[in-house]
GROMACS .gro file of C-alpha atoms in nm:
model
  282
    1UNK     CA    1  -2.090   2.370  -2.422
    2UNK     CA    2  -1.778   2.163  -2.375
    3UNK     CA    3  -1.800   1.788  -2.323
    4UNK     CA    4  -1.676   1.586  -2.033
    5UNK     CA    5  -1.440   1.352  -1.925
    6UNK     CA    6  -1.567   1.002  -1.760
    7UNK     CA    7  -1.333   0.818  -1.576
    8UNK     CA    8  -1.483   0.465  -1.607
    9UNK     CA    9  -1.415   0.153  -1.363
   10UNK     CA   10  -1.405  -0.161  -1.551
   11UNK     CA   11  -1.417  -0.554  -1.403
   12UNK     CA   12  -1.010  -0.653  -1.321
   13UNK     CA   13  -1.187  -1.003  -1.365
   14UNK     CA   14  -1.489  -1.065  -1.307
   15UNK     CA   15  -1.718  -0.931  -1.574
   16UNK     CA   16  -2.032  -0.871  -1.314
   17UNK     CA   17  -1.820  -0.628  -1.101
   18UNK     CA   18  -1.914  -0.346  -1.376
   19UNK     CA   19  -2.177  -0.073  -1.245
   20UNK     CA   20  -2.510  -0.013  -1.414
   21UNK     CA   21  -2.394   0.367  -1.431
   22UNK     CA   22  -2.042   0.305  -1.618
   23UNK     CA   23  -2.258   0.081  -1.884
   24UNK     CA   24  -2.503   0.355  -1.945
   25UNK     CA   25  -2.191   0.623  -1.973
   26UNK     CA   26  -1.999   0.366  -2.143
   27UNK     CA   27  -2.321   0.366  -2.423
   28UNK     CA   28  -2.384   0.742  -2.423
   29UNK     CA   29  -2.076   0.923  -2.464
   30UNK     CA   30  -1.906   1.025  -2.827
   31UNK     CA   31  -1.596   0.777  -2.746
   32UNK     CA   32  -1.418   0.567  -2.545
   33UNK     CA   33  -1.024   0.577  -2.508
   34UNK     CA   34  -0.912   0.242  -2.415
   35UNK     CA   35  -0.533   0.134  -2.279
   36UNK     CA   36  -0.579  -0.157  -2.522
   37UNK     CA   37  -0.880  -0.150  -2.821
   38UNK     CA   38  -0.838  -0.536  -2.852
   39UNK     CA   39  -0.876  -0.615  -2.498
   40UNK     CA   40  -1.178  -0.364  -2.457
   41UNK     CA   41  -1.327  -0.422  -2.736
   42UNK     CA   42  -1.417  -0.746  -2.582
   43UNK     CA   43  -1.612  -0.630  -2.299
   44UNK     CA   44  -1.780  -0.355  -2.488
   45UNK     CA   45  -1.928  -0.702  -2.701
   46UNK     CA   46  -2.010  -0.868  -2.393
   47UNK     CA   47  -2.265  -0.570  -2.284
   48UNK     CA   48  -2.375  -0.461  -2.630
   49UNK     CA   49  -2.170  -0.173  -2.658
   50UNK     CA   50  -2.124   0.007  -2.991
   51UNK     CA   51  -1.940   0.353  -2.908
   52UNK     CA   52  -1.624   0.442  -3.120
   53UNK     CA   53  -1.303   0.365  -2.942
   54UNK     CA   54  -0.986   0.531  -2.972
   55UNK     CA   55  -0.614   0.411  -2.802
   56UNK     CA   56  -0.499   0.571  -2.477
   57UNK     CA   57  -0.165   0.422  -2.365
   58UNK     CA   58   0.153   0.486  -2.202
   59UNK     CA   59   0.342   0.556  -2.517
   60UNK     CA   60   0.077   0.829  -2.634
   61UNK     CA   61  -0.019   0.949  -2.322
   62UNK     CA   62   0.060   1.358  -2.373
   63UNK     CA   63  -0.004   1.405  -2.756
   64UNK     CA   64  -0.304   1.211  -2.740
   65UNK     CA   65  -0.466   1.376  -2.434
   66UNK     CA   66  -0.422   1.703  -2.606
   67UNK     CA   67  -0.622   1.529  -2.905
   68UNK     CA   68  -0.889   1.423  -2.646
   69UNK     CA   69  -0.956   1.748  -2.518
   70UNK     CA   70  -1.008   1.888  -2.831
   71UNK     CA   71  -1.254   1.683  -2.887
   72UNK     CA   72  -1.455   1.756  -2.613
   73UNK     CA   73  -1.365   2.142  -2.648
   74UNK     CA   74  -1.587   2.058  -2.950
   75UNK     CA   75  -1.856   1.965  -2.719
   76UNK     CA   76  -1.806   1.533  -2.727
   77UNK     CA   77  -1.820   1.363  -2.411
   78UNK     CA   78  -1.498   1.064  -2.358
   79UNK     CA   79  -1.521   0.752  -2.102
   80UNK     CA   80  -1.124   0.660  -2.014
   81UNK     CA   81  -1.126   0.278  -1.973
   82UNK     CA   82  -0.809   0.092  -1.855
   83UNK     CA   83  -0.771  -0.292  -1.903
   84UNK     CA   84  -0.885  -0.335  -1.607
   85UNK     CA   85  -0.963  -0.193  -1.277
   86UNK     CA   86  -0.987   0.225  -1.201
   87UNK     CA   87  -0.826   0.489  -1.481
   88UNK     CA   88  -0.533   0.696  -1.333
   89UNK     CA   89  -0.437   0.436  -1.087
   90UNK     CA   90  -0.135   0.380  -1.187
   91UNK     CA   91  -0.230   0.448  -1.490
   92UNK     CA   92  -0.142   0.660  -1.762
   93UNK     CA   93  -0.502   0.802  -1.672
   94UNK     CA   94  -0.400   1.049  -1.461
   95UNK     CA   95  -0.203   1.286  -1.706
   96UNK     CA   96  -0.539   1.322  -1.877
   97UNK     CA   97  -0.725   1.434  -1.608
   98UNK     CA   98  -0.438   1.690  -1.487
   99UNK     CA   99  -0.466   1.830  -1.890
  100UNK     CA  100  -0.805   1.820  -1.829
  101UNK     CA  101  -0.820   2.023  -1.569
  102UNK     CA  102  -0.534   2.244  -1.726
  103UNK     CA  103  -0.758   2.330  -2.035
  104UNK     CA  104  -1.070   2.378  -1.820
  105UNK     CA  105  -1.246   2.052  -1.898
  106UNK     CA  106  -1.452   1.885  -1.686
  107UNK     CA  107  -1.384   1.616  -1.502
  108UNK     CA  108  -1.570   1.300  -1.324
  109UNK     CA  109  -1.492   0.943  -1.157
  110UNK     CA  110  -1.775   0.644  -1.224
  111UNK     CA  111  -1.651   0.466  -0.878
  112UNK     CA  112  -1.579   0.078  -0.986
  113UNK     CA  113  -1.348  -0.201  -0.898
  114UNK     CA  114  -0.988  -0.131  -0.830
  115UNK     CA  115  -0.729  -0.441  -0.741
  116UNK     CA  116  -0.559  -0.251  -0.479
  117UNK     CA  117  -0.872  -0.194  -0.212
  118UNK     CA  118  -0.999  -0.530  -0.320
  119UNK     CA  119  -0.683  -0.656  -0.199
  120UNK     CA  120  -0.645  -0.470   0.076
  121UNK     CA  121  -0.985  -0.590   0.207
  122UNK     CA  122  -0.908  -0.915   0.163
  123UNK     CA  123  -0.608  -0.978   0.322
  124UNK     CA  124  -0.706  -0.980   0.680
  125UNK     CA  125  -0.435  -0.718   0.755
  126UNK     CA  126  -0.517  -0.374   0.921
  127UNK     CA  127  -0.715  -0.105   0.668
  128UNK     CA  128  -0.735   0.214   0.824
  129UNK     CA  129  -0.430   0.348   0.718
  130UNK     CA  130  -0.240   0.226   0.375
  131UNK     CA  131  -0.026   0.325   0.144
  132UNK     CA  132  -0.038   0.245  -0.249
  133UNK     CA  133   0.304   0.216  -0.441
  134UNK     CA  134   0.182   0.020  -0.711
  135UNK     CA  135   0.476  -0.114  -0.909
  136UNK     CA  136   0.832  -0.111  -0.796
  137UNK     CA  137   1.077   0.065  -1.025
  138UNK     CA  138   1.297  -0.196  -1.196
  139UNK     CA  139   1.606  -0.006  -1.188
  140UNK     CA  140   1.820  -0.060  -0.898
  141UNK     CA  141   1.931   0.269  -0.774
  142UNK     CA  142   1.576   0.406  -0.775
  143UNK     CA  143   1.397   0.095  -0.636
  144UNK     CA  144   1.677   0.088  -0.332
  145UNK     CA  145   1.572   0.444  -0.282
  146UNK     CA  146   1.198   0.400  -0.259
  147UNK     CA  147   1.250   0.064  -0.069
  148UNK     CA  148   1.453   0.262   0.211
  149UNK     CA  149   1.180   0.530   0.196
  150UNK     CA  150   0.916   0.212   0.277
  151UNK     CA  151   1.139   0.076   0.542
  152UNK     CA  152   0.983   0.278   0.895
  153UNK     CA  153   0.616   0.310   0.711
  154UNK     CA  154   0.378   0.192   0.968
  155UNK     CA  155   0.092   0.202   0.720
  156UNK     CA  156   0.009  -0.155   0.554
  157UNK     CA  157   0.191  -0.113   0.219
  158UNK     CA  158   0.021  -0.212  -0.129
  159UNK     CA  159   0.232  -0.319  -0.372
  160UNK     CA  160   0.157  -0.461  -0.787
  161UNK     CA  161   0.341  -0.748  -0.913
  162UNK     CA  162   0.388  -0.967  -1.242
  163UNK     CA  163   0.388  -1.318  -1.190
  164UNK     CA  164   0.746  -1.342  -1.331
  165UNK     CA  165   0.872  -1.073  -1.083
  166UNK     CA  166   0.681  -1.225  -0.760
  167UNK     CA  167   1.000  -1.415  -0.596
  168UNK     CA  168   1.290  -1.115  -0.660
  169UNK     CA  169   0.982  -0.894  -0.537
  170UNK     CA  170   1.007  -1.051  -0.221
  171UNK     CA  171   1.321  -1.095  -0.190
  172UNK     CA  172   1.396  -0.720  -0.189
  173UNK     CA  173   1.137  -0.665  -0.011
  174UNK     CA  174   1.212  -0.923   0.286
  175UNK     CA  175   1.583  -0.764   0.248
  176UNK     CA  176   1.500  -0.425   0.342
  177UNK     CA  177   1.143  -0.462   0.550
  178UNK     CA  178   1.247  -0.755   0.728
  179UNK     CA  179   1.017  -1.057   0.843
  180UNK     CA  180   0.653  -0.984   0.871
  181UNK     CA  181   0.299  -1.102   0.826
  182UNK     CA  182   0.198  -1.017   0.432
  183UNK     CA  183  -0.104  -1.145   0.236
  184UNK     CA  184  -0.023  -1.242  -0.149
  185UNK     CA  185  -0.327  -1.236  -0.417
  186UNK     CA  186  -0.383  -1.360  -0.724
  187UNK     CA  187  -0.667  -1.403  -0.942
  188UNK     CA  188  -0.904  -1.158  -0.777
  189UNK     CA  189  -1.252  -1.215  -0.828
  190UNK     CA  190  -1.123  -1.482  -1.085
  191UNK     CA  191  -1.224  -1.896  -1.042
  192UNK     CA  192  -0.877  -1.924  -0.930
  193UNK     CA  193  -0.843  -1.616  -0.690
  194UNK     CA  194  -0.652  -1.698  -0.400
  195UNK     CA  195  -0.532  -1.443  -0.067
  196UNK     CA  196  -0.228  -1.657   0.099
  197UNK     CA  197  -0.180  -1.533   0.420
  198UNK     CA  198   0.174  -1.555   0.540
  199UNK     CA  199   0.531  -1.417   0.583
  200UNK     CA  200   0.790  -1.270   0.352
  201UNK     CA  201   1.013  -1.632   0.433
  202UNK     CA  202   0.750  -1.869   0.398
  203UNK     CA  203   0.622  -1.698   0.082
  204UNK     CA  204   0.940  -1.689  -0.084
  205UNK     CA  205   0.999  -2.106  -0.009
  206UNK     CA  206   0.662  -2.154  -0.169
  207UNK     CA  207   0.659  -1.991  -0.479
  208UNK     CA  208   1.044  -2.105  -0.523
  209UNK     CA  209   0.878  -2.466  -0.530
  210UNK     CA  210   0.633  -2.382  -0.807
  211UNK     CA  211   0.537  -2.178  -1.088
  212UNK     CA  212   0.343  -1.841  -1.035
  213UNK     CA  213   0.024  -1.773  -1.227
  214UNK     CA  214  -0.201  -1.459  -1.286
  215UNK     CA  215  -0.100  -1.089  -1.190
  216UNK     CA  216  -0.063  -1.038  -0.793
  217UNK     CA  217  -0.112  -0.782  -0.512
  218UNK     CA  218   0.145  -0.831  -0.204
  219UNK     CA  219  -0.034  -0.644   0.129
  220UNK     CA  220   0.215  -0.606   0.360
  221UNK     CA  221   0.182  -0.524   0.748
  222UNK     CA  222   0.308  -0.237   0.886
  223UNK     CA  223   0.581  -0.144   1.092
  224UNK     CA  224   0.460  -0.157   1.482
  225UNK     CA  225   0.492   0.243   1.605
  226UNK     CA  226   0.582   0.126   1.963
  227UNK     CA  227   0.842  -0.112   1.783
  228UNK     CA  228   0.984   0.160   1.568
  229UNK     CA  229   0.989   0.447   1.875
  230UNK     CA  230   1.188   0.219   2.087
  231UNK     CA  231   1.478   0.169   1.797
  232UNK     CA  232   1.481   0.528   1.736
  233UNK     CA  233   1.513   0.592   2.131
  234UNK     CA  234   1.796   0.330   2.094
  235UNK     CA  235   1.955   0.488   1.818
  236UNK     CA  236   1.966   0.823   2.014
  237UNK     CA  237   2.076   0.687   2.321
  238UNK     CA  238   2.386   0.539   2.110
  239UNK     CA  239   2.551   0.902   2.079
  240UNK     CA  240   2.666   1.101   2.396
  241UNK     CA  241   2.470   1.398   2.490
  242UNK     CA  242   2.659   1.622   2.339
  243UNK     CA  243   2.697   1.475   2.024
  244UNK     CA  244   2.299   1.420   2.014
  245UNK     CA  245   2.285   1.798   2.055
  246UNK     CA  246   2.550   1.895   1.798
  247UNK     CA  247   2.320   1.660   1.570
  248UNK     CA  248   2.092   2.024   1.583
  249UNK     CA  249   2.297   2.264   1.653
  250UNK     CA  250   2.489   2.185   1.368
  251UNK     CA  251   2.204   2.235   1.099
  252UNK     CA  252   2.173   2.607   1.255
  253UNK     CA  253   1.896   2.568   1.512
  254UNK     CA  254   1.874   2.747   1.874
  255UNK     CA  255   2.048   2.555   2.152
  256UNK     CA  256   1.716   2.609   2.340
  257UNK     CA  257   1.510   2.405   2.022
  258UNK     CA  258   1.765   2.168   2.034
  259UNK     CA  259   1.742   2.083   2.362
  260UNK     CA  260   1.328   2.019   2.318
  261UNK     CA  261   1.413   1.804   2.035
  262UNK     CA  262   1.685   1.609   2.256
  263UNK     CA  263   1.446   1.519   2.475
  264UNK     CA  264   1.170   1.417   2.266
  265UNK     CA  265   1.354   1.190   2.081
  266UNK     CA  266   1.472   1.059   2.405
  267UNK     CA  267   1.165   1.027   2.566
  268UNK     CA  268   1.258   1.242   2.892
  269UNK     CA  269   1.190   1.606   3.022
  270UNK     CA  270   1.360   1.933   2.873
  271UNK     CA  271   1.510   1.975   3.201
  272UNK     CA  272   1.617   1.640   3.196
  273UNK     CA  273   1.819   1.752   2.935
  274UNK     CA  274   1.899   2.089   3.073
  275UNK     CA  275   2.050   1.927   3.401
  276UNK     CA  276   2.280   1.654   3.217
  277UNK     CA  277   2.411   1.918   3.021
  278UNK     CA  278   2.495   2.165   3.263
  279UNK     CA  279   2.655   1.896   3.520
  280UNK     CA  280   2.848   1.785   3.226
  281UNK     CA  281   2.954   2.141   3.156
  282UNK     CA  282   3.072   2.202   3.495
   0.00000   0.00000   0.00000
């Protein structure tokens, strides 16, 4: 029988937040892959842990996956650590489990800590619908891009950060989103965690004024839906009718679908629509 491949939650601080079932899967499988040996290799001491390790990284990520599954082809069962926090969240993690699954290996998740819902429950800002981008890309072209994609979401937004990155962070972010109410944290479940509930402005003057410590999480509200159908309204009610029409006619759809779109996007009856156009027509 093949073995099996445990994705493993480990602390992203404190070392209690660790589950009683990821230490017994952490003791009983054939090997652990760790993101970094020398930073797992101190928790495995902390809980008595003596399973083999083996590096899992970023720069290995598809040659060494293939290695992995051969092992439990073979009939050995892998845990996937990370440094800290959930495997495949933004994570190198996740190509694993898709070759996994590719080469008919099976697959579970040992639910554990994970920065981004801890933040996201802790920062006072609405939780019922989110979206996760993890790290920004750092070149330009492609950061603009995904920054403009964020720019309408009205989902609270979840986004990683290095300390040394914070203030540029949110200053790009402030550039394109605008002012709103965000929720910075550091630290978490550390002595020192801290969830500083504020705006992009106010945020950026304070960590200008001193230096920024531990890795953060930046929760950021929302875009208001009644907010954002009013300026779309607007921006439809900038062109003629006409022009709003040609908008769809344009791209090869029916004058009749057009119309229906016309007026949804201005917020009044087809026949609204059907009566302006003929008046104007005659």
């Amino acid at each position: 029988m093949p073995g099996k491949l445990y994705l493993c939650a480990t602390p992203i601080g404190n070392l209690e937040d660790i589950t009683l079932r990821v230490l017994r899967i952490l003791k009983e499988v054939d090997l652990i892959a760790a993101e970094d040996t020398r930073n797992s290799i101190r928790l495995l001491n902390h809980f008595d842990i003596h399973t083999p390790m083996t590096s899992y990284h970023e720069y290995n990520k598809i040659e060494k996956a293939y290695t992995l599954v051969e092992r439990m082809k073979s009939g050995q069962d892998v845990a996937l650590i990370t440094d800290a926090g959930t495997p495949a969240i933004s994570d190198p993690g996740e190509d694993l489990v898709r070759i996994c699954y590719e080469e008919g290996i099976g697959v579970t998740s040992l639910p554990g800590a994970a920065a981004c819902i801890t933040a996201l429950t802790l920062s006072g800002l609405p939780a019922r619908r989110f979206s996760f981008e993890a790290f920004l890309p750092r070149e330009k072209k492609e950061r603009a891009a995904i920054l403009e994609e964020l720019k309408n979401d009205t989902r609270t937004l979840i986004i990683y950060e290095a300390p040394h990155h914070l203030i540029s962070t949110l200053k790009d972010l402030y550039s394109v989103l605008g002012e709103c109410r965000i929720t910075v944290c550091r630290e978490l479940t550390k002595k020192y965690e801290t969830a500083f509930r504020t705006t992009f402005a106010e945020a950026i003057r304070y960590y200008e004024d001193g230096e920024v410590r531990g890795e953060c999480v930046i929760v950021i509200e929302g875009r208001d839906r009644a907010e954002l159908i009013r300026e779309k309204q607007e921006s439809w009610e900038s062109l003629s009718l006409e022009e709003h029409m040609a908008y769809y006619t344009d791209t090869g759809m029916d004058r009749k679908s057009a119309m229906k779109q016309v007026a949804k996007d201005r917020g009044v009856g087809k026949r609204e629509i059907y009566r302006q156009l003929c008046t104007d027509e005659t």
